[in-house]
């Protein structure tokens, strides 16, 4: 249902885009034929080029075929209506399809997305890509077709086509691209905008009718539009000026009417002139807008912007902080270094409520750290303790204010040369759980914006501390469950020397679901298993305990590996927290000198032959992960073992870490095992393997190694 709805929505969007582009392109093309001198050749002003270029820059690439289809249909219909031969219509359609594709693609690539013409770099990319490069490629095609049709010089025809389309893109696409970002400026000054457009119309007609220098009449009104209505005002006024200038030029009026060249060339020169004037006016608007913003943006605004940036980065880092130390480091980096505070302390109330102990203290001189580093008693009056007791921020804007309120411990302020101090309570619900202390070497205004920033920092820190407490409690519970589930002492395994080594996360990191199991079975058989449950934390440990216990119980009933994994798969699907698990099971039989095995999505165990040193991957009985589907098929595989053969089973933490692909990791383990000396104790071999191949930053993994010491 969702897929069908998405497809219908996409088709509807493409249909709407086709209709809009078709109507706008057809209107622009008809205007070009009727009003802009199409009988002269491709010199006419072509607003349709701006429609298609902006449509592609504003729509997803998946919708570009709708734009291309609209161009093709509209071009052929309009050209046929005005009597162009079919081959000419197809050639013009090809030119007008290639042009926006090239222009939009280059502009989007150079701008790394939709262009924002308010930015100087994006505007330059738009001019170079959409206004210059795109029309150039279109002109190569369209100019060639037009030259062959009208038997005109190829070069001049191509140049004329390029000038007309370039101007069309500039003055039509610019307002369209700017509308979503600057329409509020126009809507807020509707009457002034109408006045600018009316004045542009009158002055353009006057300039071209009287043959007066157009820049004297047109530039002032475009400057008015730029200064008062920003870039969108300059673009809209430029569109009006371009439209009327082309109409006047094709009728023999204007700046270049007295030059002894062909009319198409005079029109092309007019278009270049208008384009330059429009670009200049838009650059003036950019510059004026930037200067105005700089004037309005004082030091307070810059500080506020920096605070907001700091808050954003702080929120991101605190969201990933797992321990109080992580939280303290994040506050030190972003609040102390980025936001201009000189010193910072983060304290938590002890469980008995008698003291405030510091999570972090930064920016304080050694003497202050030596005196207060162990924390402070809640009963001692101070900025931080008052904030905890009252549950309200304590603001001290100057050292003199501090002296009046806390005369008995003002010496720390003097030692650290602190001028302004703020103590902000950290709360959980309505109960204060700690304090954030900030100090500055210069007097602070402590205005509304600054206090809002401190409140946000305190709120983020308080939430992060509560998450860290909950996380540490969960990890501790998970560690207790993990240690209770996983065997510490080796099982009595006749004929086998078994060694298990593992690495698990400390309380600062979330535990994963890696596990192992060794259990003696009747008839000198031994059940060996390793596994990994997806996820981290207490849910993963709970799932691990259930999966491991299920496998152990089924092995005790005498099930072979494949049947065992089939049953565990169904069990896992019903009892896990929606996660999957992997597992490798081996049943070793010392009397028979054989082992049988089966894998459920787990990395392959490796068997080293004592006689030859060959390392064999037990990969002939690999099945899907546990818990993914209710009915999965697993098959057993078996092989003979000899005395002193070594079997190594492990979890993926040994072979997939630090950007290492799992296949490469297995190959590393395989090479390491091949170099083993069979006379070396298994425990020592495993420790060497762990030291050489374990993750550099620590991680969850298990290694279960077995030497077949007695084989018949």
XYZ file of C-alpha atoms in Angstrom:
712
model
C 0.000 0.000 0.000
C 2.771 2.408 0.898
C 4.628 1.659 -2.305
C 1.544 2.185 -4.425
C 0.775 5.472 -2.683
C 4.315 6.665 -3.244
C 4.128 5.779 -6.940
C 0.798 7.575 -7.337
C 2.182 10.638 -5.595
C 5.244 10.640 -7.873
C 3.089 10.320 -10.989
C 0.854 13.145 -9.802
C 3.883 15.364 -9.169
C 5.299 14.618 -12.606
C 1.947 15.394 -14.237
C 1.650 18.727 -12.461
C 5.222 19.642 -13.356
C 4.634 18.700 -17.006
C 1.503 20.864 -17.168
C 3.132 23.900 -15.533
C 6.269 23.732 -17.688
C 4.263 23.050 -20.856
C 2.008 26.079 -20.344
C 4.839 28.409 -19.286
C 7.160 27.240 -22.069
C 4.432 27.482 -24.705
C 3.499 30.985 -23.533
C 7.133 32.090 -23.637
C 7.632 30.577 -27.079
C 4.485 32.232 -28.458
C 5.571 35.576 -27.020
C 8.954 35.094 -28.666
C 7.308 34.543 -32.045
C 4.718 37.294 -31.684
C 6.563 40.025 -29.784
C 10.331 39.526 -29.731
C 11.191 39.269 -33.394
C 11.421 35.581 -34.102
C 11.341 36.347 -37.815
C 14.836 37.735 -37.356
C 16.206 34.357 -36.333
C 17.215 33.214 -32.865
C 18.085 36.701 -31.633
C 14.704 37.117 -30.024
C 14.462 37.196 -26.243
C 13.473 33.686 -25.158
C 11.888 33.636 -21.657
C 10.974 29.961 -22.059
C 14.655 29.111 -21.498
C 14.420 30.525 -17.983
C 11.293 28.494 -17.262
C 12.921 25.159 -18.092
C 16.226 25.914 -16.379
C 14.523 26.926 -13.112
C 12.137 23.958 -13.299
C 15.051 21.539 -13.410
C 17.024 23.307 -10.681
C 14.022 23.248 -8.335
C 12.821 19.677 -8.983
C 14.272 16.252 -8.328
C 16.209 14.641 -11.134
C 13.594 11.901 -11.215
C 11.112 14.533 -12.460
C 13.341 15.932 -15.207
C 11.774 13.641 -17.840
C 8.488 15.492 -17.251
C 10.248 18.799 -18.017
C 11.875 17.335 -21.138
C 8.540 15.966 -22.341
C 6.886 19.356 -21.815
C 9.635 21.069 -23.838
C 9.327 18.578 -26.688
C 5.538 18.787 -26.955
C 5.317 22.569 -26.557
C 8.183 23.302 -28.973
C 6.788 21.100 -31.734
C 3.251 22.461 -31.313
C 4.320 26.125 -31.319
C 6.803 25.765 -34.177
C 4.298 23.806 -36.260
C 1.675 26.465 -35.631
C 4.043 29.148 -36.894
C 4.961 27.156 -39.999
C 8.363 25.667 -39.194
C 9.281 22.426 -40.986
C 9.245 19.283 -38.822
C 13.041 18.862 -38.925
C 13.448 22.435 -37.677
C 10.955 21.881 -34.857
C 12.761 18.728 -33.777
C 16.127 20.496 -33.916
C 14.862 23.432 -31.840
C 13.288 20.997 -29.361
C 16.601 19.158 -29.022
C 18.415 22.446 -28.386
C 15.891 23.513 -25.765
C 16.107 20.127 -24.033
C 19.908 19.952 -23.917
C 20.230 23.550 -22.732
C 18.474 23.257 -19.318
C 19.945 19.813 -18.673
C 23.494 21.148 -19.048
C 22.811 24.435 -17.271
C 20.920 22.918 -14.341
C 23.376 20.029 -13.913
C 26.405 22.322 -13.779
C 24.725 24.807 -11.448
C 23.507 22.115 -9.056
C 26.944 20.488 -9.021
C 28.818 23.738 -8.409
C 26.359 24.828 -5.711
C 26.202 21.356 -4.128
C 22.411 21.560 -4.297
C 19.739 24.057 -5.207
C 21.349 27.457 -5.794
C 20.790 30.267 -3.321
C 21.351 33.350 -5.460
C 21.794 35.476 -2.353
C 25.221 33.863 -2.005
C 27.933 35.295 -4.206
C 29.358 31.861 -5.036
C 25.966 30.400 -5.951
C 25.108 33.434 -8.073
C 28.401 33.085 -9.928
C 27.711 29.379 -10.477
C 24.227 30.232 -11.772
C 25.623 32.790 -14.228
C 28.356 30.443 -15.433
C 26.255 27.283 -15.571
C 22.628 28.137 -16.276
C 23.079 31.487 -18.063
C 26.276 30.837 -20.023
C 27.176 27.156 -20.421
C 23.655 25.790 -20.872
C 22.624 28.315 -23.569
C 26.004 27.787 -25.276
C 25.322 24.090 -25.835
C 21.765 24.853 -26.823
C 23.034 27.457 -29.278
C 25.377 24.961 -30.922
C 22.369 22.806 -31.796
C 19.697 25.444 -32.335
C 22.007 27.878 -34.103
C 23.119 25.163 -36.505
C 19.516 24.237 -37.307
C 18.540 27.885 -37.742
C 21.591 28.602 -39.905
C 20.777 25.713 -42.233
C 17.153 26.739 -42.428
C 17.672 30.470 -43.033
C 21.029 30.144 -44.837
C 22.616 32.652 -42.441
C 26.253 32.657 -41.244
C 26.701 29.876 -38.715
C 28.811 31.765 -36.144
C 26.595 34.836 -35.931
C 23.482 32.667 -35.737
C 24.939 30.640 -32.858
C 25.974 33.826 -31.016
C 22.520 35.326 -31.529
C 20.828 32.204 -30.161
C 23.153 32.148 -27.161
C 22.516 35.833 -26.307
C 18.731 35.498 -26.456
C 18.562 32.361 -24.332
C 21.182 33.544 -21.831
C 19.166 36.692 -21.164
C 15.986 34.622 -20.897
C 17.510 32.392 -18.237
C 18.952 35.337 -16.322
C 15.806 37.431 -16.013
C 13.206 34.658 -15.788
C 14.967 31.988 -13.717
C 16.383 34.492 -11.195
C 13.008 35.686 -9.816
C 11.721 32.107 -9.769
C 14.726 30.842 -7.790
C 14.622 33.792 -5.399
C 10.867 33.743 -4.806
C 10.856 31.117 -2.053
C 13.611 32.933 -0.159
C 12.723 36.605 -0.641
C 9.026 36.789 -1.442
C 8.347 38.226 2.018
C 10.301 41.329 1.010
C 8.078 41.868 -2.027
C 4.848 41.024 -0.213
C 5.686 43.383 2.629
C 6.233 46.232 0.139
C 3.645 45.460 -2.512
C 2.948 49.043 -3.514
C 6.619 49.913 -3.707
C 7.286 46.789 -5.781
C 4.520 47.739 -8.209
C 5.952 51.250 -8.366
C 9.418 49.896 -9.178
C 8.064 47.725 -11.984
C 5.968 50.564 -13.397
C 8.922 52.963 -13.282
C 11.136 50.342 -14.942
C 8.595 49.965 -17.748
C 8.255 53.688 -18.383
C 11.965 54.456 -18.212
C 12.922 51.496 -20.441
C 10.449 52.596 -23.110
C 11.624 56.194 -22.794
C 15.287 55.226 -23.016
C 14.852 53.149 -26.156
C 12.318 55.469 -27.806
C 14.410 58.608 -27.409
C 17.715 56.825 -28.049
C 19.040 58.346 -24.830
C 21.762 56.344 -23.025
C 19.672 53.582 -21.381
C 22.007 53.323 -18.413
C 21.118 56.873 -17.355
C 17.438 56.018 -17.094
C 17.348 52.283 -16.340
C 20.206 51.923 -13.859
C 18.739 54.299 -11.239
C 15.443 52.422 -11.050
C 17.249 49.066 -10.939
C 19.414 50.426 -8.141
C 16.221 51.468 -6.332
C 14.890 47.933 -6.738
C 18.177 46.443 -5.523
C 18.488 48.638 -2.443
C 14.863 48.477 -1.358
C 13.687 45.057 -2.565
C 16.965 43.117 -2.489
C 17.970 40.694 -5.248
C 14.440 39.617 -6.080
C 13.468 43.225 -6.715
C 16.431 43.703 -9.044
C 15.615 40.431 -10.827
C 11.940 41.328 -11.330
C 12.787 44.807 -12.575
C 15.432 43.264 -14.838
C 12.838 40.920 -16.345
C 10.566 43.863 -17.184
C 13.474 45.834 -18.651
C 14.604 42.860 -20.752
C 11.125 42.217 -22.116
C 10.543 45.830 -23.171
C 14.107 46.362 -24.402
C 13.779 43.409 -26.765
C 10.438 44.597 -28.078
C 11.862 48.054 -28.727
C 15.128 46.762 -30.220
C 13.396 44.420 -32.671
C 11.428 47.418 -33.899
C 14.528 49.444 -34.652
C 14.750 51.541 -31.475
C 17.445 51.772 -28.859
C 21.075 52.403 -28.101
C 22.411 50.453 -31.079
C 19.826 51.494 -33.677
C 22.273 53.804 -35.477
C 25.067 51.226 -35.775
C 25.608 50.002 -39.319
C 25.111 46.286 -38.614
C 22.282 43.849 -39.208
C 19.156 44.070 -37.081
C 19.738 40.644 -35.479
C 23.191 41.759 -34.352
C 21.777 45.014 -32.932
C 19.215 43.011 -30.977
C 21.942 40.684 -29.703
C 24.022 43.662 -28.545
C 20.963 45.031 -26.765
C 20.470 41.724 -24.988
C 24.079 41.634 -23.829
C 23.763 45.218 -22.575
C 20.566 44.457 -20.650
C 22.139 41.304 -19.172
C 25.130 43.275 -17.910
C 22.865 45.912 -16.358
C 20.730 43.271 -14.636
C 23.755 41.373 -13.300
C 25.264 44.605 -11.976
C 22.016 45.547 -10.241
C 21.743 42.102 -8.635
C 25.347 42.313 -7.446
C 24.560 45.737 -6.001
C 21.635 44.144 -4.168
C 23.906 41.403 -2.830
C 26.479 43.896 -1.629
C 23.909 46.235 -0.113
C 22.210 43.370 1.696
C 25.531 42.161 3.064
C 26.567 45.624 4.229
C 23.206 46.212 5.881
C 23.400 42.887 7.686
C 26.915 43.709 8.864
C 25.775 47.051 10.260
C 22.853 45.481 12.075
C 24.957 42.642 13.408
C 26.864 43.921 16.424
C 29.011 42.103 18.899
C 25.975 40.856 20.819
C 24.567 39.219 17.696
C 27.873 37.528 16.961
C 28.037 36.195 20.495
C 24.502 34.917 20.259
C 25.219 33.185 16.975
C 28.273 31.542 18.487
C 26.226 30.422 21.472
C 23.644 28.820 19.206
C 26.345 27.033 17.243
C 27.908 25.882 20.503
C 24.556 24.628 21.782
C 24.012 22.652 18.604
C 27.422 20.986 18.832
C 27.031 20.448 22.578
C 23.631 18.796 22.131
C 25.064 16.427 19.533
C 28.007 15.461 21.721
C 25.939 15.100 24.893
C 23.446 12.866 23.099
C 26.284 10.371 22.625
C 27.842 10.851 26.096
C 27.680 7.651 28.141
C 29.426 8.640 31.372
C 29.728 11.721 33.593
C 33.325 12.078 32.398
C 32.093 12.261 28.792
C 29.620 14.955 29.821
C 32.285 16.978 31.608
C 34.585 16.788 28.587
C 31.810 17.984 26.269
C 30.984 20.949 28.499
C 34.641 21.894 28.771
C 35.118 21.789 25.014
C 32.033 23.706 23.954
C 31.095 25.962 26.868
C 34.522 26.777 28.231
C 36.440 26.986 24.968
C 33.774 28.015 22.452
C 31.393 30.224 24.412
C 33.914 32.405 26.209
C 33.501 31.321 29.841
C 36.763 31.290 31.790
C 35.931 28.527 34.271
C 33.348 25.794 34.597
C 32.354 23.261 37.215
C 29.691 20.577 37.100
C 28.642 19.058 40.414
C 26.230 16.346 41.548
C 24.529 16.035 44.930
C 25.629 12.914 46.811
C 22.967 10.260 47.558
C 22.751 11.404 51.189
C 22.170 14.995 50.075
C 24.976 16.396 52.256
C 27.615 17.286 49.686
C 28.141 18.486 46.162
C 30.797 16.443 44.365
C 32.354 17.619 41.125
C 31.987 15.724 37.900
C 34.419 18.146 36.276
C 36.273 21.355 37.135
C 38.013 23.245 34.343
C 39.683 26.621 34.041
C 40.470 26.999 37.750
C 43.971 27.637 39.135
C 45.662 24.831 41.124
C 45.010 26.545 44.463
C 41.242 26.486 43.892
C 41.346 22.866 42.733
C 43.343 21.886 45.803
C 40.861 23.517 48.205
C 37.556 22.659 46.555
C 38.385 19.690 44.291
C 36.784 17.168 46.654
C 33.477 19.019 46.626
C 31.653 21.299 49.056
C 29.172 20.738 51.851
C 25.618 21.746 50.968
C 25.367 23.559 54.311
C 28.161 26.021 53.384
C 26.722 29.159 51.733
C 28.017 29.617 48.186
C 26.757 30.195 44.659
C 26.581 26.476 43.884
C 25.064 25.313 47.168
C 22.461 28.095 47.199
C 21.451 27.096 43.671
C 20.925 23.509 44.890
C 19.068 24.430 48.080
C 16.789 27.011 46.460
C 16.402 25.338 43.099
C 16.878 28.753 41.489
C 19.745 30.283 39.481
C 22.187 32.424 41.444
C 23.472 35.380 39.384
C 26.498 37.379 40.518
C 27.339 40.002 37.848
C 30.441 41.408 39.579
C 33.077 40.604 42.195
C 31.732 43.353 44.445
C 28.314 41.698 44.428
C 29.932 38.398 45.355
C 31.777 40.056 48.236
C 28.511 41.364 49.669
C 26.781 37.983 49.474
C 29.584 35.485 50.195
C 32.208 37.353 52.164
C 33.523 34.227 53.912
C 34.712 32.429 50.762
C 35.426 35.269 48.382
C 39.113 34.350 48.300
C 38.636 31.754 45.538
C 37.177 34.486 43.351
C 40.249 36.639 43.927
C 42.677 33.771 43.298
C 41.031 32.872 39.992
C 40.512 36.537 38.992
C 36.840 35.863 38.340
C 34.515 38.831 37.859
C 31.079 37.343 37.074
C 29.661 34.048 38.369
C 26.490 32.081 37.695
C 25.297 29.004 39.559
C 22.503 27.148 37.763
C 20.641 24.207 39.317
C 20.442 20.886 37.495
C 17.094 19.275 38.107
C 15.351 15.951 37.660
C 11.674 16.761 37.693
C 11.452 19.384 40.428
C 14.309 17.983 42.497
C 17.781 19.593 42.190
C 20.422 16.960 41.503
C 23.433 19.205 40.953
C 24.793 22.550 39.822
C 26.466 24.117 36.826
C 28.939 26.861 37.754
C 30.254 29.313 35.147
C 32.790 32.074 35.713
C 34.100 34.950 33.552
C 37.166 37.131 33.918
C 35.198 40.157 32.658
C 31.885 41.477 33.945
C 28.973 39.977 32.048
C 25.636 41.635 31.239
C 23.789 38.427 32.188
C 21.001 39.567 29.897
C 18.063 37.553 28.654
C 19.949 35.998 25.740
C 22.917 34.966 27.894
C 20.714 33.493 30.610
C 18.690 31.588 28.023
C 21.940 30.094 26.781
C 23.053 29.077 30.290
C 19.619 27.593 30.995
C 19.839 25.540 27.809
C 23.332 24.297 28.707
C 22.164 23.349 32.205
C 19.108 21.544 30.834
C 21.225 19.591 28.351
C 23.773 18.721 31.033
C 21.097 17.640 33.520
C 19.381 15.391 30.987
C 22.708 13.899 29.942
C 23.641 13.167 33.562
C 20.342 11.396 34.162
C 20.862 9.327 31.017
C 24.403 8.532 32.133
C 23.187 7.406 35.556
C 20.558 5.174 33.985
C 23.100 3.836 31.520
C 25.646 3.002 34.213
C 22.933 1.270 36.266
C 21.813 -0.740 33.240
C 25.359 -1.719 32.338
C 25.985 -2.780 35.932
C 22.829 -4.932 35.907
C 23.824 -6.389 32.546
C 27.330 -7.141 33.813
C 25.919 -8.980 36.838
C 23.625 -11.047 34.611
C 26.423 -11.716 32.143
C 28.834 -12.889 34.817
C 26.133 -15.103 36.314
C 25.310 -16.728 32.986
C 28.747 -17.321 31.471
C 30.760 -20.144 33.059
C 33.891 -19.223 34.961
C 35.326 -22.691 35.581
C 36.036 -25.080 32.706
C 33.670 -28.017 32.338
C 34.955 -31.587 32.675
C 35.616 -32.346 29.021
C 37.119 -35.822 28.545
C 39.772 -35.992 25.867
C 39.768 -32.242 25.277
C 41.844 -29.338 26.517
C 39.485 -26.348 26.488
C 40.414 -22.737 26.994
C 38.067 -19.757 26.863
C 39.059 -16.120 26.806
C 36.826 -13.128 26.386
C 36.768 -9.362 26.536
C 33.673 -7.490 27.660
C 32.920 -3.784 27.934
C 33.544 -1.899 31.145
C 30.892 0.197 32.892
C 31.599 3.083 30.527
C 30.442 1.132 27.493
C 27.316 -0.805 26.668
C 27.683 -4.578 26.969
C 26.932 -6.681 23.917
C 25.444 -10.164 23.633
C 28.593 -12.241 22.954
C 28.681 -15.608 24.750
C 30.226 -19.071 24.840
C 29.335 -22.427 26.329
C 31.088 -25.722 27.067
C 29.208 -28.751 28.445
C 30.126 -32.410 28.791
C 27.639 -34.856 27.253
C 27.255 -38.610 27.748
C 29.613 -40.898 25.859
C 32.710 -38.678 25.957
C 30.983 -36.096 23.813
C 31.279 -32.362 24.448
C 28.929 -29.540 23.479
C 30.827 -26.427 22.308
C 29.069 -23.207 21.307
C 29.704 -19.531 20.732
C 27.131 -16.929 19.778
C 26.245 -13.278 19.517
C 22.869 -11.610 20.061
C 22.293 -8.347 18.193
C 22.084 -5.180 20.251
C 23.683 -3.819 23.404
C 22.828 -3.323 27.032
C 20.531 -5.235 29.328
C 18.059 -6.374 26.596
C 20.911 -7.969 24.642
C 22.250 -9.718 27.767
C 18.759 -10.997 28.622
C 18.331 -12.355 25.090
C 21.800 -13.883 25.237
C 20.981 -15.669 28.492
C 17.801 -17.168 27.042
C 19.363 -18.267 23.758
C 22.359 -19.790 25.536
C 20.138 -21.619 28.027
C 17.916 -22.947 25.243
C 20.917 -24.301 23.341
C 22.307 -25.880 26.482
C 19.009 -27.605 27.304
C 18.583 -28.924 23.761
C 22.170 -30.193 23.690
C 21.543 -32.042 26.947
C 18.637 -33.836 25.250
C 21.097 -35.179 22.659
C 19.979 -33.154 19.642
C 22.529 -32.926 16.815
C 23.742 -29.406 15.861
C 21.336 -28.812 12.938
C 18.257 -29.948 14.863
C 19.413 -27.948 17.869
C 19.724 -24.735 15.822
C 16.340 -25.332 14.191
C 14.712 -25.425 17.625
C 16.721 -22.457 18.919
C 15.699 -20.464 15.844
C 12.003 -20.880 16.624
C 12.647 -20.114 20.284
C 14.658 -16.977 19.458
C 11.969 -15.632 17.150
C 9.393 -15.757 19.952
C 11.333 -14.640 23.018
C 13.925 -12.138 21.799
C 13.359 -8.377 21.740
C 12.852 -8.406 17.984
C 16.564 -8.959 17.391
C 18.411 -11.764 15.644
C 21.312 -13.880 16.893
C 24.178 -15.885 15.419
C 25.484 -19.163 16.782
C 28.045 -21.857 16.044
C 27.546 -25.336 17.537
C 30.093 -28.180 17.591
C 29.596 -31.614 19.130
C 33.033 -33.180 19.682
C 33.267 -36.951 20.145
C 36.643 -38.054 21.542
C 35.840 -41.756 21.265
C 34.966 -41.531 17.587
C 37.657 -38.984 16.752
C 35.089 -36.814 15.000
C 33.105 -33.664 15.343
C 29.783 -32.532 13.889
C 28.843 -28.911 13.527
C 26.331 -26.388 12.214
C 26.382 -22.586 11.922
C 23.574 -20.028 12.084
C 24.960 -16.902 10.446
C 28.112 -17.097 12.561
C 31.776 -16.658 11.513
C 33.282 -20.012 10.582
C 35.241 -21.981 13.197
C 38.780 -22.946 12.183
C 40.449 -26.345 12.658
C 44.257 -26.625 12.574
C 45.615 -30.034 11.664
C 48.469 -31.001 13.979
C 50.166 -33.199 11.424
C 50.258 -30.809 8.458
C 49.590 -27.348 9.881
C 46.692 -26.985 7.435
C 43.864 -24.721 8.662
C 40.363 -25.818 7.630
C 37.334 -23.519 7.735
C 34.241 -25.347 8.991
C 32.003 -23.764 6.372
C 30.074 -26.739 4.955
C 27.079 -26.339 7.285
C 26.309 -22.625 7.261
C 22.699 -21.552 7.730
C 20.793 -18.277 8.269
C 20.815 -16.218 11.449
C 18.519 -17.153 14.322
C 15.214 -15.379 14.811
C 14.839 -13.978 11.311
C 12.234 -16.418 9.969
C 10.091 -18.940 11.772
C 11.032 -21.877 9.538
C 14.678 -22.162 8.583
C 16.542 -25.223 7.376
C 19.872 -26.207 8.897
C 22.117 -29.135 7.982
C 24.908 -30.906 9.830
C 28.449 -31.437 8.612
C 31.141 -33.608 10.175
C 34.813 -34.439 9.837
C 37.498 -36.533 11.456
C 39.942 -35.103 13.960
C 43.392 -36.316 14.970
C 45.344 -36.047 18.170
C 46.516 -32.485 18.943
C 44.281 -30.914 16.283
C 43.187 -27.447 17.418
C 39.665 -26.039 17.029
C 39.145 -22.271 17.366
C 35.651 -20.772 17.692
C 35.112 -17.042 18.137
C 32.626 -14.179 17.857
C 32.716 -11.445 15.235
C 34.448 -8.968 17.533
C 37.730 -10.732 16.728
C 37.382 -10.479 12.941
C 35.203 -7.439 12.224
C 36.511 -4.199 13.734
C 38.486 -1.029 12.992
C 37.075 -0.903 9.456
C 38.235 -4.471 8.741
C 35.932 -6.551 6.534
C 34.918 -9.825 8.135
C 36.474 -11.890 5.322
C 39.806 -10.134 5.823
C 39.536 -10.604 9.579
C 38.958 -14.341 9.226
C 41.937 -14.549 6.885
C 44.112 -12.861 9.541
C 42.995 -15.336 12.199
C 43.588 -18.200 9.801
C 47.174 -17.094 9.134
C 47.836 -16.647 12.845
C 46.550 -20.143 13.661
C 48.619 -21.669 10.865
C 51.763 -20.348 12.569
C 50.923 -21.876 15.960
C 53.290 -24.301 17.649
C 51.199 -27.264 18.736
C 53.426 -27.833 21.752
C 52.478 -24.434 23.192
C 49.685 -24.507 25.788
C 46.280 -23.559 24.394
C 45.861 -20.749 26.914
C 49.071 -19.087 25.778
C 48.100 -19.423 22.105
C 44.736 -17.769 22.769
C 46.311 -14.910 24.679
C 48.691 -14.286 21.766
C 45.757 -14.329 19.360
C 43.851 -11.859 21.502
C 46.804 -9.497 21.878
C 47.641 -9.450 18.172
C 44.193 -9.388 16.567
C 41.740 -7.895 19.077
C 40.239 -4.424 18.383
C 42.569 -1.539 19.132
C 39.964 0.323 21.178
C 38.654 -2.701 23.035
C 35.384 -4.452 22.319
C 33.199 -7.474 22.908
C 34.563 -10.843 21.796
C 34.923 -14.462 22.869
C 37.460 -17.105 21.836
C 36.863 -20.780 22.553
C 39.884 -22.971 21.739
C 39.968 -26.762 21.987
C 42.897 -29.192 21.655
C 41.954 -32.796 20.937
C 44.348 -34.359 23.444
C 42.945 -37.904 23.381
C 41.524 -39.290 20.163
C 40.991 -42.943 19.321
